XYZ file of C-alpha atoms in Angstrom:
354
model
C 70.383 120.860 -36.550
C 73.512 119.196 -35.176
C 74.284 115.595 -35.997
C 73.949 114.247 -32.446
C 70.410 115.641 -32.360
C 69.475 114.032 -35.682
C 70.808 110.641 -34.650
C 68.751 110.398 -31.456
C 65.106 110.791 -30.571
C 65.860 113.509 -28.058
C 63.975 113.389 -24.794
C 64.180 116.680 -22.913
C 64.283 117.184 -19.161
C 62.705 119.984 -17.157
C 62.178 120.542 -13.407
C 65.622 119.166 -12.543
C 66.898 122.095 -10.495
C 65.163 121.089 -7.271
C 66.837 117.669 -7.539
C 70.241 119.365 -7.595
C 69.736 121.357 -4.397
C 67.815 118.578 -2.626
C 69.609 117.972 0.683
C 69.935 114.244 0.019
C 71.785 115.020 -3.218
C 73.966 117.634 -1.495
C 74.939 115.070 1.151
C 75.935 112.571 -1.542
C 77.866 115.330 -3.332
C 79.661 116.294 -0.095
C 80.737 112.677 0.493
C 82.085 112.435 -3.057
C 83.922 115.772 -2.773
C 85.627 114.797 0.501
C 86.667 111.300 -0.623
C 90.411 110.895 -0.134
C 90.698 114.445 1.237
C 89.379 114.156 4.791
C 92.689 115.385 6.290
C 92.831 118.521 4.147
C 92.434 121.711 6.184
C 89.753 123.123 3.872
C 87.630 119.976 4.396
C 88.140 120.036 8.156
C 87.184 123.727 8.233
C 84.007 123.169 6.186
C 82.995 120.239 8.370
C 83.237 122.181 11.626
C 79.678 123.248 10.795
C 78.732 120.747 8.120
C 74.962 121.102 8.592
C 75.061 124.896 8.611
C 77.359 125.071 5.594
C 75.264 122.653 3.538
C 72.038 124.488 4.397
C 73.719 127.786 3.448
C 74.774 126.296 0.129
C 71.258 124.968 -0.427
C 69.756 128.377 0.348
C 72.070 130.110 -2.151
C 71.115 127.596 -4.844
C 67.373 127.949 -4.141
C 67.551 131.761 -4.215
C 70.007 131.722 -7.154
C 72.458 133.881 -5.220
C 75.141 131.199 -5.451
C 78.412 132.403 -6.982
C 81.549 130.247 -7.258
C 84.637 131.473 -5.441
C 87.799 132.402 -7.396
C 89.851 129.445 -8.578
C 93.275 128.674 -7.149
C 95.639 128.082 -10.056
C 99.015 126.364 -10.016
C 101.435 124.946 -12.571
C 101.995 121.195 -12.692
C 105.031 119.752 -14.477
C 104.945 115.979 -14.910
C 106.972 116.656 -17.158
C 104.371 118.257 -19.469
C 103.548 121.745 -18.174
C 99.859 122.218 -17.389
C 97.894 124.921 -15.610
C 95.602 123.280 -13.041
C 92.776 125.183 -11.359
C 91.282 124.159 -8.017
C 87.785 125.169 -6.989
C 86.851 125.901 -3.396
C 85.539 122.855 -1.517
C 81.962 124.192 -1.373
C 82.047 124.674 -5.155
C 83.237 121.096 -5.662
C 80.156 119.964 -3.738
C 78.009 121.931 -6.194
C 79.868 120.360 -9.130
C 79.135 116.879 -7.810
C 75.514 117.819 -7.074
C 75.055 119.023 -10.657
C 76.774 116.013 -12.249
C 74.872 113.557 -10.032
C 71.656 114.696 -11.710
C 72.559 115.537 -15.303
C 75.495 113.235 -16.099
C 73.336 110.053 -16.349
C 71.076 111.881 -18.830
C 73.956 112.620 -21.181
C 75.969 109.458 -20.588
C 73.236 107.419 -22.273
C 73.826 109.425 -25.459
C 77.611 108.913 -25.547
C 79.139 106.406 -27.934
C 80.575 103.174 -26.525
C 84.153 104.167 -27.345
C 84.141 107.532 -25.597
C 86.431 106.332 -22.830
C 87.413 109.154 -20.460
C 85.738 110.032 -17.150
C 82.975 107.453 -17.436
C 81.998 104.544 -15.218
C 83.612 101.235 -16.210
C 85.691 103.030 -18.860
C 89.103 104.728 -18.692
C 92.536 104.415 -20.281
C 92.845 100.649 -19.767
C 89.452 100.158 -21.422
C 90.675 102.342 -24.315
C 93.835 100.247 -24.659
C 91.828 97.004 -24.813
C 89.651 98.491 -27.548
C 92.749 99.677 -29.425
C 94.232 96.168 -29.257
C 90.982 94.700 -30.569
C 90.745 97.224 -33.410
C 94.355 96.810 -34.493
C 93.775 93.068 -34.903
C 90.594 93.691 -36.896
C 92.199 96.189 -39.260
C 95.396 94.179 -39.743
C 93.447 90.902 -40.044
C 95.150 89.454 -36.958
C 98.601 90.637 -37.905
C 98.584 89.381 -41.468
C 101.742 90.759 -43.052
C 102.346 92.108 -46.496
C 105.709 92.069 -48.248
C 107.076 89.839 -45.517
C 110.365 89.304 -47.358
C 110.928 93.004 -48.018
C 109.552 95.534 -45.559
C 107.837 93.265 -42.979
C 104.869 95.627 -42.602
C 101.697 94.973 -40.579
C 98.651 95.943 -42.645
C 96.730 99.070 -41.781
C 97.133 102.615 -40.510
C 96.130 104.753 -37.530
C 95.040 108.377 -37.594
C 96.309 109.646 -34.222
C 94.915 113.102 -33.499
C 94.936 115.716 -30.768
C 92.708 118.786 -30.497
C 94.724 121.975 -30.131
C 94.359 123.730 -26.745
C 91.064 121.959 -26.204
C 90.063 123.038 -22.687
C 91.199 126.620 -23.356
C 89.068 126.921 -26.499
C 85.687 125.382 -25.600
C 83.023 127.894 -26.623
C 80.500 128.443 -23.822
C 77.543 129.314 -26.030
C 78.045 126.267 -28.251
C 78.291 124.082 -25.131
C 75.162 125.645 -23.606
C 73.219 125.133 -26.843
C 74.242 121.457 -26.908
C 73.130 121.038 -23.283
C 69.821 122.826 -23.965
C 68.816 120.123 -26.414
C 68.435 117.807 -23.409
C 68.015 120.172 -20.435
C 65.230 122.731 -20.738
C 65.245 123.787 -17.082
C 66.482 127.398 -17.217
C 67.660 127.325 -13.607
C 69.976 124.406 -14.376
C 71.281 126.372 -17.362
C 71.839 129.365 -15.066
C 73.926 127.219 -12.693
C 76.003 125.843 -15.567
C 76.622 129.371 -16.819
C 77.804 130.416 -13.338
C 80.289 127.552 -13.226
C 81.551 128.260 -16.756
C 81.796 131.998 -16.120
C 84.235 131.441 -13.273
C 86.370 128.995 -15.201
C 87.711 130.701 -18.324
C 88.031 133.799 -20.450
C 84.835 135.630 -21.350
C 82.738 133.042 -23.146
C 85.640 130.660 -23.804
C 87.567 127.980 -21.926
C 87.207 125.566 -19.021
C 89.694 125.007 -16.189
C 91.687 121.789 -16.031
C 90.976 120.092 -12.714
C 87.230 120.643 -12.326
C 84.838 117.676 -12.302
C 82.425 119.711 -14.415
C 85.123 120.408 -17.009
C 85.699 116.680 -17.449
C 81.980 116.078 -17.901
C 81.415 119.063 -20.224
C 84.412 117.904 -22.295
C 82.533 114.702 -23.162
C 79.295 116.566 -23.870
C 81.065 118.964 -26.245
C 83.014 116.320 -28.151
C 80.042 113.974 -28.349
C 79.265 116.069 -31.438
C 82.570 114.965 -32.951
C 81.928 111.343 -31.954
C 78.606 111.287 -33.822
C 80.145 112.966 -36.866
C 82.948 110.392 -37.053
C 80.791 107.341 -36.316
C 77.596 108.214 -38.199
C 78.547 110.727 -40.902
C 81.993 109.428 -41.831
C 81.015 105.901 -40.751
C 84.438 105.224 -39.263
C 84.172 101.813 -37.653
C 87.333 101.758 -35.525
C 87.305 105.036 -33.580
C 88.269 105.639 -29.933
C 88.316 108.970 -28.081
C 89.936 109.720 -24.740
C 89.218 113.374 -23.778
C 90.788 115.397 -26.651
C 92.934 112.570 -28.049
C 91.448 110.142 -30.534
C 92.460 107.404 -32.941
C 90.844 105.990 -36.066
C 92.155 102.745 -37.558
C 91.661 101.768 -41.183
C 93.270 99.585 -43.859
C 93.547 102.551 -46.234
C 95.931 105.445 -45.625
C 94.205 107.572 -48.272
C 90.834 107.129 -46.530
C 92.346 108.365 -43.260
C 93.843 111.367 -45.072
C 90.368 112.285 -46.364
C 88.853 111.873 -42.904
C 91.603 113.957 -41.307
C 90.629 116.967 -43.436
C 86.895 116.381 -42.979
C 87.262 116.165 -39.200
C 89.314 119.347 -39.039
C 86.715 121.165 -41.162
C 83.913 119.901 -38.897
C 85.726 121.000 -35.729
C 86.361 124.498 -37.095
C 82.846 124.912 -38.432
C 80.735 123.394 -35.653
C 82.831 123.582 -32.469
C 85.341 126.412 -33.098
C 88.227 124.011 -32.528
C 91.027 122.611 -34.664
C 93.372 119.659 -34.718
C 96.904 120.138 -33.487
C 98.952 120.234 -36.722
C 102.040 118.654 -35.120
C 100.252 115.999 -33.086
C 97.750 114.815 -35.691
C 99.195 112.358 -38.194
C 98.710 109.005 -39.892
C 100.946 106.187 -38.653
C 101.554 102.708 -40.036
C 100.427 99.985 -37.632
C 103.925 98.542 -38.001
C 105.194 101.527 -36.017
C 104.634 102.870 -32.510
C 101.322 104.583 -31.734
C 101.444 106.717 -28.586
C 97.959 106.574 -27.055
C 96.536 106.878 -23.502
C 99.853 106.590 -21.746
C 101.368 103.675 -23.647
C 103.638 103.260 -26.657
C 101.585 100.728 -28.576
C 103.071 98.264 -31.054
C 101.244 95.349 -32.652
C 102.877 92.617 -30.574
C 103.616 94.525 -27.369
C 103.336 97.879 -25.618
C 105.731 99.945 -23.543
C 105.353 102.673 -20.951
C 105.986 106.219 -22.031
C 109.505 107.307 -21.116
C 108.199 110.289 -19.154
C 106.010 107.941 -17.104
C 109.101 106.002 -16.044
C 111.055 109.202 -15.359
C 108.237 110.520 -13.189
C 108.321 107.423 -10.960
C 112.116 107.471 -10.737
C 112.052 111.159 -9.810
C 109.805 110.331 -6.839
C 112.346 107.740 -5.726
C 115.040 110.393 -6.038
C 112.998 112.861 -3.946
C 112.565 110.149 -1.313
C 116.325 109.568 -1.142
C 116.868 113.313 -0.717
C 114.408 113.351 2.185
C 111.700 115.274 0.311
C 109.265 112.339 0.123
C 108.087 110.001 2.887
C 108.457 106.236 2.571
C 104.698 105.770 3.016
C 103.889 108.282 0.265
C 106.493 106.749 -2.052
C 105.125 103.219 -1.594
C 101.567 104.438 -2.204
C 102.740 106.069 -5.453
C 104.642 102.942 -6.452
C 101.643 100.662 -5.865
C 99.467 102.755 -8.171
C 102.219 103.086 -10.763
C 103.046 99.368 -10.618
C 99.401 98.352 -11.153
C 99.294 100.629 -14.198
C 102.740 99.579 -15.498
C 101.761 95.898 -15.466
C 99.543 96.555 -18.488
C 102.711 97.149 -20.509
C 105.689 94.891 -21.185
C 107.534 96.446 -18.269
C 108.994 93.692 -16.079
C 112.569 94.977 -16.336
C 111.527 98.579 -15.684
C 109.483 97.603 -12.618
C 112.388 95.567 -11.266
C 114.657 98.566 -11.774
C 112.338 100.845 -9.783
C 112.075 98.290 -6.961
C 115.888 98.096 -6.817
C 116.074 101.879 -6.595
C 113.553 101.978 -3.740
C 115.107 99.217 -1.656
C 118.764 99.776 -2.676
C 119.010 96.203 -3.923
């Protein structure tokens, strides 16, 4: 029996399928799917007969004739190259309808420091927790050897799971879900969504709402192993990146091997050998978009380059002023969490030719 099962008194849920295809739920799912996309042609086309299309979708779900349409895949370079897959709009409605019903069931089982794709969590929440943990481990910045090497006490295991979304095993995921969801029709729908998204029995597409949710369900097994089996106190996970802070480097080395063994054995995954390492808290720790030091944090260089490239596209006439300013507002709000005053001033000068 898996660790997450042992650690909880597991309540199971049946008769959920009718809640998914209930028209009230489908209407909520449609509103969520269209948010911020009302001018897209595929949304406009669907909404020419919104009632008819929603009833058709409901009928397919009731009769279990629903089948997701092929994904549209494109390459995104920002600057890291990623393959993003877009589902058809009607399928995104189904994804929201499914998550509306089953996500609250699983979210209650997630650890506090699972930070991605959850309400009132996110990368800024993860950074606040990291700042709190680094102070705990280092005893508020107490230094050792202050006249020699000026080192902050403590270490961070910074780890990344290799090709995570490409390697999620469907049967393992389904078996994890079945511990909570015993409604076979819900399981059928999940299988249909997974079947469309990856290789036979393996993988989930980047870009799907369901992939984000299933990612947390799958790695909740890792979270329980780290927190309850290894008893690591200062652990934070954001999708497939995680950190563990501890005063002892040797303890982190032991945990690194134990975690990799657990991932291979239980989840058919492994840590990225080049991106998983132990770092002194005196040095930079790259985590959730920031270069974190004890006394300050900086933006990633590629984050700055990405914003400056948008300014460059605007100057070349390939980007509208409205779109640029919208991008800058979002970037600026994010950048303010780092020590970035000079960088933000530089970007403003570039935009307004100051």
